[in-house]
Coordinates of C-alpha atoms in Angstrom, one line a residue:
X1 CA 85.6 92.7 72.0
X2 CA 88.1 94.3 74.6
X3 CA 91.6 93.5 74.6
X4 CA 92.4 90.5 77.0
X5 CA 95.9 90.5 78.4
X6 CA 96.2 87.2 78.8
X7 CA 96.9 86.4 75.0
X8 CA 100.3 87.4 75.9
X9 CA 101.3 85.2 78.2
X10 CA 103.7 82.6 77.1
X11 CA 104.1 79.7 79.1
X12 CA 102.4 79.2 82.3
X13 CA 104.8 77.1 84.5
X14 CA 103.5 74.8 87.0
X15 CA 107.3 73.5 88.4
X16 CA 108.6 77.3 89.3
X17 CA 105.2 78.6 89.5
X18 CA 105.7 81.8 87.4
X19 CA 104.0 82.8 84.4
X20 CA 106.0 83.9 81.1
X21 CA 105.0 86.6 79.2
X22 CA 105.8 89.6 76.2
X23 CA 105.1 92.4 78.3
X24 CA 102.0 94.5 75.9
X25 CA 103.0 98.2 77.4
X26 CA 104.7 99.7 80.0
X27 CA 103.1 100.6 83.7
X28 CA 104.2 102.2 86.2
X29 CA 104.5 101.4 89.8
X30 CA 102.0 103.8 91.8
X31 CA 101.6 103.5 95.4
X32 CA 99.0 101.7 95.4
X33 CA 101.7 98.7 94.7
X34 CA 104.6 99.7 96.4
X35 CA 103.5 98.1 99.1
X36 CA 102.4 94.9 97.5
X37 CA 105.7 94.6 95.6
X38 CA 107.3 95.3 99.1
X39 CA 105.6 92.1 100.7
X40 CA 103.4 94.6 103.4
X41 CA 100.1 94.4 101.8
X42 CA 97.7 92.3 103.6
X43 CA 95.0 92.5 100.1
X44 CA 98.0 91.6 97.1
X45 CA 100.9 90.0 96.6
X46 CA 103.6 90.5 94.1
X47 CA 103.0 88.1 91.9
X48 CA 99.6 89.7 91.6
X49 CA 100.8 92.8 91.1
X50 CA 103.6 91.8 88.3
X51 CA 100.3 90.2 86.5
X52 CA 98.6 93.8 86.6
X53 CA 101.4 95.4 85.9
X54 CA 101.7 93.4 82.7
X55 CA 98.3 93.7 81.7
X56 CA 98.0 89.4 82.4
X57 CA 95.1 90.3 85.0
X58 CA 92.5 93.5 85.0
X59 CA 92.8 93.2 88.8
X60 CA 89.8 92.7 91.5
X61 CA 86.5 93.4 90.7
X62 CA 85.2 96.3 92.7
X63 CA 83.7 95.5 96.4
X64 CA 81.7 97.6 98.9
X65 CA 85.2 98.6 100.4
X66 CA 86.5 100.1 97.5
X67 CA 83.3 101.5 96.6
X68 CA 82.8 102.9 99.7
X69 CA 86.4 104.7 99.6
X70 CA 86.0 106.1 96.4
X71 CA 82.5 107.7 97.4
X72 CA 84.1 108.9 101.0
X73 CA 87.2 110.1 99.7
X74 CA 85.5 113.9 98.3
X75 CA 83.6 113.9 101.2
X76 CA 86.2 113.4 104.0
X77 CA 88.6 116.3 101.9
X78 CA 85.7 118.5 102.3
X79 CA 85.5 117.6 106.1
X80 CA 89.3 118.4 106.3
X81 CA 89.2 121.7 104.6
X82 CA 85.9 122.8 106.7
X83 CA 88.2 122.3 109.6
X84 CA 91.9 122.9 108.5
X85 CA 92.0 125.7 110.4
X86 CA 90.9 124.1 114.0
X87 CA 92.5 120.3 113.4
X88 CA 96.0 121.2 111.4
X89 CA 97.9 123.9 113.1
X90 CA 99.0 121.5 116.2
X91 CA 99.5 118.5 114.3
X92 CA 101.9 121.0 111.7
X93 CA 103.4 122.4 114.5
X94 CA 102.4 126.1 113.0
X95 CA 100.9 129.3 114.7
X96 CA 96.9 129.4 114.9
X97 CA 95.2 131.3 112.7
X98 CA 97.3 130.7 110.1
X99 CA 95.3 130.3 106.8
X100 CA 95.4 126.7 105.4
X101 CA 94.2 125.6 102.0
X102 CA 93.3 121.9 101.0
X103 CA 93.9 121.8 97.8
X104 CA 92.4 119.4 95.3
X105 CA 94.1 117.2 93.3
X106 CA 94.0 116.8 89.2
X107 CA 91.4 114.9 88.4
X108 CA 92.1 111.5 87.2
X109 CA 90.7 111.7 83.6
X110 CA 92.4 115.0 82.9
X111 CA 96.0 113.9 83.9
X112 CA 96.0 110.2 82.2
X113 CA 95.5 108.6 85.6
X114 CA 99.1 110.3 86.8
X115 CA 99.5 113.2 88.4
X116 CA 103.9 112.3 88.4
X117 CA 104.4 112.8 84.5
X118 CA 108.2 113.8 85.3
X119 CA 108.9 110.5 87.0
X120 CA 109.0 107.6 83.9
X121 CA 109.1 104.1 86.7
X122 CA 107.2 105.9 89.9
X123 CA 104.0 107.8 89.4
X124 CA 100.2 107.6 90.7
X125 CA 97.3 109.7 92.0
X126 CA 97.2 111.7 95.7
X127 CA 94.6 112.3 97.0
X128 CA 95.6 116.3 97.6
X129 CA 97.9 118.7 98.9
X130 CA 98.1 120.5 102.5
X131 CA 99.3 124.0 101.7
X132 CA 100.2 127.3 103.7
X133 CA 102.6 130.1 103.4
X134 CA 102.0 130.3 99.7
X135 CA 103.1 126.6 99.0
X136 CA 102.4 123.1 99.5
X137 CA 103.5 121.8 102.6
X138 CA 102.6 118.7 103.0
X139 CA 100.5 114.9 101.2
X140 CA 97.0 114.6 102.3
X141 CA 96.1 111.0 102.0
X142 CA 92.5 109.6 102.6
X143 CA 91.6 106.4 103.5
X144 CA 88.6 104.8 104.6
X145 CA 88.6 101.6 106.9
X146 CA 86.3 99.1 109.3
X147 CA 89.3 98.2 111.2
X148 CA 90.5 100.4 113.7
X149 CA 92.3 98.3 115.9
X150 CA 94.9 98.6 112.8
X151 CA 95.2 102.1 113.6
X152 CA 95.6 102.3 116.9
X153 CA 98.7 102.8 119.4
X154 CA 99.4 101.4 122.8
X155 CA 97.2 104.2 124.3
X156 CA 94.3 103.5 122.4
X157 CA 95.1 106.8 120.0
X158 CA 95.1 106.4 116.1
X159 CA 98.1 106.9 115.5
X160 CA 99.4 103.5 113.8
X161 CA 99.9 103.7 110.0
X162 CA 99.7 99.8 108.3
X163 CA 102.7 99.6 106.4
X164 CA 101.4 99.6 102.8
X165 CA 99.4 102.7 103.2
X166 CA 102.9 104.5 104.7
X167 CA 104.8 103.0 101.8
X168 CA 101.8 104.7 99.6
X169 CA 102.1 108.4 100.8
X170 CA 106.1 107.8 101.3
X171 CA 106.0 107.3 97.6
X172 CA 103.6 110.6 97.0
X173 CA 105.6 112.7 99.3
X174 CA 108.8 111.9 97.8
X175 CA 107.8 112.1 94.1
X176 CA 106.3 115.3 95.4
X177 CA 109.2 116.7 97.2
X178 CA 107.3 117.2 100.7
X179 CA 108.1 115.8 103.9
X180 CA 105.1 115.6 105.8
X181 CA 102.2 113.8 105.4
X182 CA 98.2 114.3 106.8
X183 CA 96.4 110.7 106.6
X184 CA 92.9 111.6 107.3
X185 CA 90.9 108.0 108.1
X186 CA 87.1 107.8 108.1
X187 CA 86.2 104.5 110.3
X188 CA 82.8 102.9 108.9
X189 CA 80.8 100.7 110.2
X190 CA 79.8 97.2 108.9
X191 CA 76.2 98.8 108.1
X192 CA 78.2 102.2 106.6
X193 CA 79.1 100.2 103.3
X194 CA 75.4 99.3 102.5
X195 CA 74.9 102.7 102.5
X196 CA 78.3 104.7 102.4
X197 CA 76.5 108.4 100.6
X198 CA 74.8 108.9 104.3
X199 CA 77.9 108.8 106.4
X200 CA 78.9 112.2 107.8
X201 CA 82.3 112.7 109.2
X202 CA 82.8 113.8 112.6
X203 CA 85.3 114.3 115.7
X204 CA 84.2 110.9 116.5
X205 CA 84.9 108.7 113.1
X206 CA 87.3 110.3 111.9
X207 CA 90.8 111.0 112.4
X208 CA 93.9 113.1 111.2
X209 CA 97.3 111.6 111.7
X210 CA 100.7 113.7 111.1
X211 CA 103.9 111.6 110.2
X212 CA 106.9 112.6 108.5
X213 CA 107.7 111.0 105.0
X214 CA 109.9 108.0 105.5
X215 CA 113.1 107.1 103.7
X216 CA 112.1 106.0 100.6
X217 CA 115.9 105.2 99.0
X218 CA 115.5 101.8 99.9
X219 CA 112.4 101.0 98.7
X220 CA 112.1 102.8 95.8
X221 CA 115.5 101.2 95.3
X222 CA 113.7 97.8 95.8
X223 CA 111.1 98.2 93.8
X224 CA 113.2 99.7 90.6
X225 CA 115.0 96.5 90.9
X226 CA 112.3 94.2 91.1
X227 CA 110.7 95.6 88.1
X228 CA 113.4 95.3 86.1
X229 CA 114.0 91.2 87.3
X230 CA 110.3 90.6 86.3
X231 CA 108.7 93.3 84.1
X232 CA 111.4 94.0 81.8
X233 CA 112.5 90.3 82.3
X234 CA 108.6 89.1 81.2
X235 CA 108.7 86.3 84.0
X236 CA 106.7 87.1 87.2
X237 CA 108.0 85.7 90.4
X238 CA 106.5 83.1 92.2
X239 CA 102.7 82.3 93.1
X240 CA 101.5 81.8 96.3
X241 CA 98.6 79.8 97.9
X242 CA 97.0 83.2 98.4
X243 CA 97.3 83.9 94.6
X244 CA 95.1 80.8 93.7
X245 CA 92.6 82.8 92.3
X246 CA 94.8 84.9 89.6
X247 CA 96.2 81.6 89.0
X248 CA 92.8 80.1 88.7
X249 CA 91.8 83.2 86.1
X250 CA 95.2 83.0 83.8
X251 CA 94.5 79.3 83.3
X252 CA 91.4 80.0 81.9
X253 CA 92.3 81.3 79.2
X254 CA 91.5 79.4 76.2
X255 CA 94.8 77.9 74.5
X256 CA 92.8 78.1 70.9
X257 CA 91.9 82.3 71.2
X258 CA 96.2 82.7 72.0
X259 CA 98.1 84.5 69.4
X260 CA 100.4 82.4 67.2
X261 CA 104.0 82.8 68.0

């Protein structure tokens, strides 16, 4: 039987509504929560995201969105490489003609699901690197999305980045030492996700966006701090009405199957 988490919670507290727990192992904060744990996520919250983090809930199940990004994601780096050479030089503000390589990132399996071993609080996955001039230059970061109005400026450009996703790549580019970063966005449509292996990229659907990284002292600073008040701590902060459903899923658990204390 796999290991379930929620044996270790402690006290589930109705009054404060936190949850009390003895945290089973250490995780780090990747950018996938910064955001979350920052309050800009429109999908989690950070009482969600202490319960990952201390292995209380396995997180959602996977939906066509997710599935849809994770099949995407090779094929859009593909599209960018193909056409590093055209797209890149104006966004990077470098000479044409000068030879750009998309490099790929460590596969997941083969670096423990980490590619920021050095970093013991901070760490997570990138999606790859922009490189020229013999050295990386800059984060690329994939996304895939069926919004675009998220995206877009006051001129109708994409050029808006949602604030998780910037907090994401922030994260990346400063574990990483860069200060650029490439978003490249594939926009699907609502029949792409029944059938996301047939969607080709084009100049049409999908975008490259240049930013610099932002200044991460702060919120890395945040975060750092709020992982030690609830973490370390072992009390998660307060639910939310949009956290019914974790709520809903820790109560479950059966009192009888908990380990004596």
């Amino acid at each position: 039987m796999a290991f379930d988490g929620r044996i270790n919670i402690i006290e589930i507290d109705d009054d404060s509504r936190t949850v009390i727990f003895d945290l089973y192992r250490r995780k780090k904060i990747s950018g996938t929560k910064l955001g979350p744990i920052l309050g800009l996520s429109e999908l989690s919250t950070p009482f969600k995201i202490a319960c990952e983090m201390a292995g209380l809930y396995p997180g959602d199940k996977t939906n066509k969105y997710m599935e849809a990004g994770n099949i995407l994601e090779p094929k859009i780096r593909s599209y960018v490489r193909k056409n590093a050479d055209r797209m890149l030089p104006s966004l990077l503000g470098i000479p044409e003609g000068t030879p750009i390589v998309i490099e790929e990132p460590v596969e997941k399996e083969l670096c423990g699901y980490d590619h920021f071993h050095n970093n013991k609080l901070f760490g997570g996955l990138v999606d790859g690197y922009v490189a020229y001039g013999g050295k990386r230059m800059a984060i690329l970061e994939i996304k895939t999305s069926h919004d675009k109005s998220k995206w877009l400026d006051e001129n109708g450009n994409v050029s808006i980045i949602p604030p998780s996703y910037m907090m994401q790549a922030g994260l990346y580019a400063e574990l990483s030492d860069l200060d650029a970063i490439i978003f490249a966005v594939g926009f699907l449509e609502d029949a792409d996700y029944d059938r996301p292996a047939f969607w080709v990229p084009t100049p049409e659907n999908t975008y490259l966006v240049k930013v610099d990284k932002p200044d991460m002292k702060e919120p890395m600073a945040y975060a750092e701090q709020w992982y030690r008040d609830y973490i370390e701590s072992g009390e998660t902060p307060a639910w939310t009405d949009r956290d019914a459903d974790v709520v809903k899923y820790l109560k479950a658990y059966k009192p009888d199957n908990k380990k004596r204390r």
